[in-house]
Amino acid sequence: MNKEAYLNELARYLKLLPPEECADLMGEFKEHFEYARLSGRSEAEVITKLGHPRLIARELLTQSQIEKADKAPTLLNVTRAVKATVSLGLFNLVIVLLPFVASLAILAGVFGFGFFLILSPVILIIQYQSAMLIFNGIFLMLVLAGGGLLIVIGALKFTRVYYHLVLRYLKYNMTVIKKDVTSFEK
């Protein structure tokens, strides 16, 4: 594989990125080849050192997804960043995906519990159709609904923190992967 074939294949894999970001990255790789040529290294050496274009593209796409989720931490963006990180290797399936799914299930359970407490007065009214029992249970209903509201508000606040923790973990995972790749190449 020569420089042009390598860069064309890399560009093909990077088409998922915004055009200006793709152009910047391709410019950096062209500069890398030019610098190597000026240093007296061959294209084959550079290609061997860089690695397969698909692997480089996966890493760059993952970094892009993490940055995008960092700018706008929504469930969709964070999930896309996790999915991109998992695509880097089987190891990440266990190290990234399983904790993410488990913690997301716990967070969904907290939300579900909070909503159940908010709706529990309706269930009590349906269960006790007598006006006297409803009147006696009004304080219980208020406590349950108020507790549920506090739990949901707390879970919403924690969700923001959770997104940032997940993104920090994904960034850490990317640095570990880079260190492992560079130590493996040496």
PDB file of C-alpha atoms in Angstrom:
ATOM      1  CA  MET A   1       0.000   0.000   0.000  1.00  0.00           C
ATOM      2  CA  ASN A   2       1.352   3.426  -0.903  1.00  0.00           C
ATOM      3  CA  LYS A   3       0.663   6.864   0.572  1.00  0.00           C
ATOM      4  CA  GLU A   4      -2.216   7.723  -1.794  1.00  0.00           C
ATOM      5  CA  ALA A   5      -3.997   4.401  -1.277  1.00  0.00           C
ATOM      6  CA  TYR A   6      -3.550   4.719   2.472  1.00  0.00           C
ATOM      7  CA  LEU A   7      -4.915   8.275   2.576  1.00  0.00           C
ATOM      8  CA  ASN A   8      -7.822   7.390   0.262  1.00  0.00           C
ATOM      9  CA  GLU A   9      -8.799   4.448   2.445  1.00  0.00           C
ATOM     10  CA  LEU A  10      -8.518   6.580   5.582  1.00  0.00           C
ATOM     11  CA  ALA A  11     -10.663   9.308   3.986  1.00  0.00           C
ATOM     12  CA  ARG A  12     -13.282   6.717   3.096  1.00  0.00           C
ATOM     13  CA  TYR A  13     -13.509   5.579   6.722  1.00  0.00           C
ATOM     14  CA  LEU A  14     -13.590   9.155   8.027  1.00  0.00           C
ATOM     15  CA  LYS A  15     -16.589  10.178   5.889  1.00  0.00           C
ATOM     16  CA  LEU A  16     -18.781   9.930   9.015  1.00  0.00           C
ATOM     17  CA  LEU A  17     -17.036  12.980  10.469  1.00  0.00           C
ATOM     18  CA  PRO A  18     -18.088  16.528   9.593  1.00  0.00           C
ATOM     19  CA  PRO A  19     -16.371  17.598   6.330  1.00  0.00           C
ATOM     20  CA  GLU A  20     -14.193  20.297   7.926  1.00  0.00           C
ATOM     21  CA  GLU A  21     -12.986  17.936  10.663  1.00  0.00           C
ATOM     22  CA  CYS A  22     -12.276  15.235   8.083  1.00  0.00           C
ATOM     23  CA  ALA A  23     -10.310  17.706   5.951  1.00  0.00           C
ATOM     24  CA  ASP A  24      -8.261  18.830   8.986  1.00  0.00           C
ATOM     25  CA  LEU A  25      -7.405  15.255   9.918  1.00  0.00           C
ATOM     26  CA  MET A  26      -6.495  14.333   6.361  1.00  0.00           C
ATOM     27  CA  GLY A  27      -4.235  17.401   6.230  1.00  0.00           C
ATOM     28  CA  GLU A  28      -2.504  16.236   9.408  1.00  0.00           C
ATOM     29  CA  PHE A  29      -1.883  12.787   7.958  1.00  0.00           C
ATOM     30  CA  LYS A  30      -0.533  14.288   4.725  1.00  0.00           C
ATOM     31  CA  GLU A  31       1.819  16.446   6.806  1.00  0.00           C
ATOM     32  CA  HIS A  32       2.881  13.354   8.709  1.00  0.00           C
ATOM     33  CA  PHE A  33       3.848  11.639   5.449  1.00  0.00           C
ATOM     34  CA  GLU A  34       5.621  14.783   4.230  1.00  0.00           C
ATOM     35  CA  TYR A  35       7.588  15.127   7.467  1.00  0.00           C
ATOM     36  CA  ALA A  36       8.603  11.459   7.273  1.00  0.00           C
ATOM     37  CA  ARG A  37       9.720  11.920   3.657  1.00  0.00           C
ATOM     38  CA  LEU A  38      11.851  14.915   4.658  1.00  0.00           C
ATOM     39  CA  SER A  39      13.314  12.845   7.500  1.00  0.00           C
ATOM     40  CA  GLY A  40      14.348  10.162   5.034  1.00  0.00           C
ATOM     41  CA  ARG A  41      11.790   7.536   6.009  1.00  0.00           C
ATOM     42  CA  SER A  42       9.866   5.585   3.408  1.00  0.00           C
ATOM     43  CA  GLU A  43       6.089   5.568   2.922  1.00  0.00           C
ATOM     44  CA  ALA A  44       6.035   1.911   3.931  1.00  0.00           C
ATOM     45  CA  GLU A  45       7.702   2.732   7.264  1.00  0.00           C
ATOM     46  CA  VAL A  46       5.157   5.458   7.965  1.00  0.00           C
ATOM     47  CA  ILE A  47       2.236   3.217   7.040  1.00  0.00           C
ATOM     48  CA  THR A  48       3.577   0.454   9.284  1.00  0.00           C
ATOM     49  CA  LYS A  49       4.052   2.894  12.158  1.00  0.00           C
ATOM     50  CA  LEU A  50       0.575   4.430  11.768  1.00  0.00           C
ATOM     51  CA  GLY A  51      -1.298   1.153  11.524  1.00  0.00           C
ATOM     52  CA  HIS A  52      -4.323   0.128   9.487  1.00  0.00           C
ATOM     53  CA  PRO A  53      -6.534   3.032   8.330  1.00  0.00           C
ATOM     54  CA  ARG A  54      -9.677   1.350   9.678  1.00  0.00           C
ATOM     55  CA  LEU A  55      -8.227   1.196  13.200  1.00  0.00           C
ATOM     56  CA  ILE A  56      -7.075   4.802  13.058  1.00  0.00           C
ATOM     57  CA  ALA A  57     -10.491   5.881  11.782  1.00  0.00           C
ATOM     58  CA  ARG A  58     -12.250   3.999  14.589  1.00  0.00           C
ATOM     59  CA  GLU A  59     -10.125   5.751  17.163  1.00  0.00           C
ATOM     60  CA  LEU A  60     -10.671   9.162  15.567  1.00  0.00           C
ATOM     61  CA  LEU A  61     -14.422   8.565  15.262  1.00  0.00           C
ATOM     62  CA  THR A  62     -14.528   7.511  18.917  1.00  0.00           C
ATOM     63  CA  GLN A  63     -12.678  10.652  19.980  1.00  0.00           C
ATOM     64  CA  SER A  64     -15.101  12.718  17.921  1.00  0.00           C
ATOM     65  CA  GLN A  65     -18.131  11.046  19.547  1.00  0.00           C
ATOM     66  CA  ILE A  66     -16.681  11.598  23.023  1.00  0.00           C
ATOM     67  CA  GLU A  67     -16.032  15.280  22.261  1.00  0.00           C
ATOM     68  CA  LYS A  68     -19.545  15.659  20.860  1.00  0.00           C
ATOM     69  CA  ALA A  69     -21.043  14.070  23.989  1.00  0.00           C
ATOM     70  CA  ASP A  70     -18.838  16.271  26.164  1.00  0.00           C
ATOM     71  CA  LYS A  71     -20.236  19.402  24.492  1.00  0.00           C
ATOM     72  CA  ALA A  72     -23.867  18.217  24.655  1.00  0.00           C
ATOM     73  CA  PRO A  73     -24.195  15.474  27.295  1.00  0.00           C
ATOM     74  CA  THR A  74     -27.512  13.872  26.400  1.00  0.00           C
ATOM     75  CA  LEU A  75     -28.391  10.215  26.784  1.00  0.00           C
ATOM     76  CA  LEU A  76     -28.216   9.747  23.015  1.00  0.00           C
ATOM     77  CA  ASN A  77     -24.776  11.385  22.666  1.00  0.00           C
ATOM     78  CA  VAL A  78     -23.327   9.546  25.672  1.00  0.00           C
ATOM     79  CA  THR A  79     -24.706   6.244  24.374  1.00  0.00           C
ATOM     80  CA  ARG A  80     -23.158   6.912  20.957  1.00  0.00           C
ATOM     81  CA  ALA A  81     -19.817   7.654  22.619  1.00  0.00           C
ATOM     82  CA  VAL A  82     -20.022   4.395  24.590  1.00  0.00           C
ATOM     83  CA  LYS A  83     -20.948   2.492  21.423  1.00  0.00           C
ATOM     84  CA  ALA A  84     -17.998   4.019  19.568  1.00  0.00           C
ATOM     85  CA  THR A  85     -15.634   3.120  22.406  1.00  0.00           C
ATOM     86  CA  VAL A  86     -16.913  -0.453  22.506  1.00  0.00           C
ATOM     87  CA  SER A  87     -16.224  -0.737  18.767  1.00  0.00           C
ATOM     88  CA  LEU A  88     -12.498  -0.346  19.496  1.00  0.00           C
ATOM     89  CA  GLY A  89     -12.207  -3.882  20.792  1.00  0.00           C
ATOM     90  CA  LEU A  90     -13.672  -6.856  22.589  1.00  0.00           C
ATOM     91  CA  PHE A  91     -11.973  -5.816  25.828  1.00  0.00           C
ATOM     92  CA  ASN A  92     -14.096  -2.656  25.865  1.00  0.00           C
ATOM     93  CA  LEU A  93     -17.246  -4.738  25.664  1.00  0.00           C
ATOM     94  CA  VAL A  94     -16.597  -5.892  29.222  1.00  0.00           C
ATOM     95  CA  ILE A  95     -14.797  -2.821  30.548  1.00  0.00           C
ATOM     96  CA  VAL A  96     -17.112  -0.154  29.076  1.00  0.00           C
ATOM     97  CA  LEU A  97     -20.442  -1.567  27.942  1.00  0.00           C
ATOM     98  CA  LEU A  98     -21.356  -3.778  30.904  1.00  0.00           C
ATOM     99  CA  PRO A  99     -20.790  -1.104  33.594  1.00  0.00           C
ATOM    100  CA  PHE A 100     -22.613   1.454  31.427  1.00  0.00           C
ATOM    101  CA  VAL A 101     -25.655  -0.778  30.944  1.00  0.00           C
ATOM    102  CA  ALA A 102     -25.718  -1.800  34.614  1.00  0.00           C
ATOM    103  CA  SER A 103     -25.448   1.768  35.888  1.00  0.00           C
ATOM    104  CA  LEU A 104     -28.037   2.932  33.367  1.00  0.00           C
ATOM    105  CA  ALA A 105     -30.423   0.216  34.591  1.00  0.00           C
ATOM    106  CA  ILE A 106     -29.921   1.352  38.191  1.00  0.00           C
ATOM    107  CA  LEU A 107     -30.564   4.962  37.200  1.00  0.00           C
ATOM    108  CA  ALA A 108     -33.726   3.929  35.317  1.00  0.00           C
ATOM    109  CA  GLY A 109     -34.836   1.998  38.418  1.00  0.00           C
ATOM    110  CA  VAL A 110     -34.412   5.098  40.577  1.00  0.00           C
ATOM    111  CA  PHE A 111     -36.492   7.113  38.110  1.00  0.00           C
ATOM    112  CA  GLY A 112     -39.128   4.372  38.024  1.00  0.00           C
ATOM    113  CA  PHE A 113     -39.289   4.254  41.832  1.00  0.00           C
ATOM    114  CA  GLY A 114     -39.653   8.038  42.008  1.00  0.00           C
ATOM    115  CA  PHE A 115     -42.448   8.074  39.442  1.00  0.00           C
ATOM    116  CA  PHE A 116     -44.176   5.221  41.262  1.00  0.00           C
ATOM    117  CA  LEU A 117     -44.098   7.231  44.499  1.00  0.00           C
ATOM    118  CA  ILE A 118     -45.483  10.280  42.685  1.00  0.00           C
ATOM    119  CA  LEU A 119     -48.349   8.195  41.296  1.00  0.00           C
ATOM    120  CA  SER A 120     -48.968   6.276  44.545  1.00  0.00           C
ATOM    121  CA  PRO A 121     -51.650   8.734  45.802  1.00  0.00           C
ATOM    122  CA  VAL A 122     -53.725   7.872  42.741  1.00  0.00           C
ATOM    123  CA  ILE A 123     -53.341   4.183  43.549  1.00  0.00           C
ATOM    124  CA  LEU A 124     -54.357   4.834  47.173  1.00  0.00           C
ATOM    125  CA  ILE A 125     -57.444   6.787  46.041  1.00  0.00           C
ATOM    126  CA  ILE A 126     -58.468   3.953  43.752  1.00  0.00           C
ATOM    127  CA  GLN A 127     -57.838   1.389  46.497  1.00  0.00           C
ATOM    128  CA  TYR A 128     -59.697   3.307  49.235  1.00  0.00           C
ATOM    129  CA  GLN A 129     -62.784   4.672  47.563  1.00  0.00           C
ATOM    130  CA  SER A 130     -64.207   5.905  50.863  1.00  0.00           C
ATOM    131  CA  ALA A 131     -63.888   9.652  51.404  1.00  0.00           C
ATOM    132  CA  MET A 132     -63.052   9.192  55.098  1.00  0.00           C
ATOM    133  CA  LEU A 133     -60.112   6.868  54.358  1.00  0.00           C
ATOM    134  CA  ILE A 134     -58.854   9.243  51.678  1.00  0.00           C
ATOM    135  CA  PHE A 135     -58.992  12.141  54.146  1.00  0.00           C
ATOM    136  CA  ASN A 136     -57.118  10.147  56.785  1.00  0.00           C
ATOM    137  CA  GLY A 137     -54.509   9.060  54.243  1.00  0.00           C
ATOM    138  CA  ILE A 138     -53.947  12.543  52.762  1.00  0.00           C
ATOM    139  CA  PHE A 139     -50.728  13.042  54.721  1.00  0.00           C
ATOM    140  CA  LEU A 140     -49.427   9.665  53.629  1.00  0.00           C
ATOM    141  CA  MET A 141     -50.274  10.581  50.022  1.00  0.00           C
ATOM    142  CA  LEU A 142     -48.490  13.931  50.325  1.00  0.00           C
ATOM    143  CA  VAL A 143     -45.407  12.295  51.853  1.00  0.00           C
ATOM    144  CA  LEU A 144     -45.283   9.647  49.133  1.00  0.00           C
ATOM    145  CA  ALA A 145     -45.788  12.131  46.287  1.00  0.00           C
ATOM    146  CA  GLY A 146     -43.307  14.596  47.814  1.00  0.00           C
ATOM    147  CA  GLY A 147     -40.732  11.857  48.352  1.00  0.00           C
ATOM    148  CA  GLY A 148     -41.185  10.686  44.781  1.00  0.00           C
ATOM    149  CA  LEU A 149     -40.786  14.229  43.492  1.00  0.00           C
ATOM    150  CA  LEU A 150     -37.582  14.682  45.485  1.00  0.00           C
ATOM    151  CA  ILE A 151     -36.225  11.363  44.197  1.00  0.00           C
ATOM    152  CA  VAL A 152     -36.972  12.295  40.570  1.00  0.00           C
ATOM    153  CA  ILE A 153     -35.408  15.755  40.967  1.00  0.00           C
ATOM    154  CA  GLY A 154     -32.342  14.204  42.631  1.00  0.00           C
ATOM    155  CA  ALA A 155     -32.101  11.615  39.859  1.00  0.00           C
ATOM    156  CA  LEU A 156     -32.281  14.361  37.227  1.00  0.00           C
ATOM    157  CA  LYS A 157     -29.447  16.235  38.937  1.00  0.00           C
ATOM    158  CA  PHE A 158     -27.424  13.035  39.294  1.00  0.00           C
ATOM    159  CA  THR A 159     -27.984  12.238  35.595  1.00  0.00           C
ATOM    160  CA  ARG A 160     -25.856  15.253  34.622  1.00  0.00           C
ATOM    161  CA  VAL A 161     -23.087  14.109  36.954  1.00  0.00           C
ATOM    162  CA  TYR A 162     -23.471  10.566  35.627  1.00  0.00           C
ATOM    163  CA  TYR A 163     -23.011  11.709  32.019  1.00  0.00           C
ATOM    164  CA  HIS A 164     -19.816  13.558  32.927  1.00  0.00           C
ATOM    165  CA  LEU A 165     -18.488  10.566  34.878  1.00  0.00           C
ATOM    166  CA  VAL A 166     -19.156   8.258  31.930  1.00  0.00           C
ATOM    167  CA  LEU A 167     -17.389  10.666  29.559  1.00  0.00           C
ATOM    168  CA  ARG A 168     -14.398  10.950  31.902  1.00  0.00           C
ATOM    169  CA  TYR A 169     -14.229   7.162  32.025  1.00  0.00           C
ATOM    170  CA  LEU A 170     -14.382   6.940  28.217  1.00  0.00           C
ATOM    171  CA  LYS A 171     -11.573   9.499  27.906  1.00  0.00           C
ATOM    172  CA  TYR A 172      -9.520   7.557  30.445  1.00  0.00           C
ATOM    173  CA  ASN A 173     -10.200   4.367  28.497  1.00  0.00           C
ATOM    174  CA  MET A 174      -8.963   6.039  25.306  1.00  0.00           C
ATOM    175  CA  THR A 175      -5.706   7.098  26.998  1.00  0.00           C
ATOM    176  CA  VAL A 176      -5.180   3.557  28.298  1.00  0.00           C
ATOM    177  CA  ILE A 177      -5.755   2.155  24.811  1.00  0.00           C
ATOM    178  CA  LYS A 178      -3.278   4.646  23.321  1.00  0.00           C
ATOM    179  CA  LYS A 179      -0.664   3.769  25.957  1.00  0.00           C
ATOM    180  CA  ASP A 180      -1.171   0.056  25.333  1.00  0.00           C
ATOM    181  CA  VAL A 181      -0.815   0.529  21.561  1.00  0.00           C
ATOM    182  CA  THR A 182       2.333   2.647  21.871  1.00  0.00           C
ATOM    183  CA  SER A 183       3.937   0.286  24.386  1.00  0.00           C
ATOM    184  CA  PHE A 184       3.044  -2.648  22.116  1.00  0.00           C
ATOM    185  CA  GLU A 185       4.674  -0.942  19.111  1.00  0.00           C
ATOM    186  CA  LYS A 186       7.936  -0.427  21.000  1.00  0.00           C
TER     187      LYS A 186
END
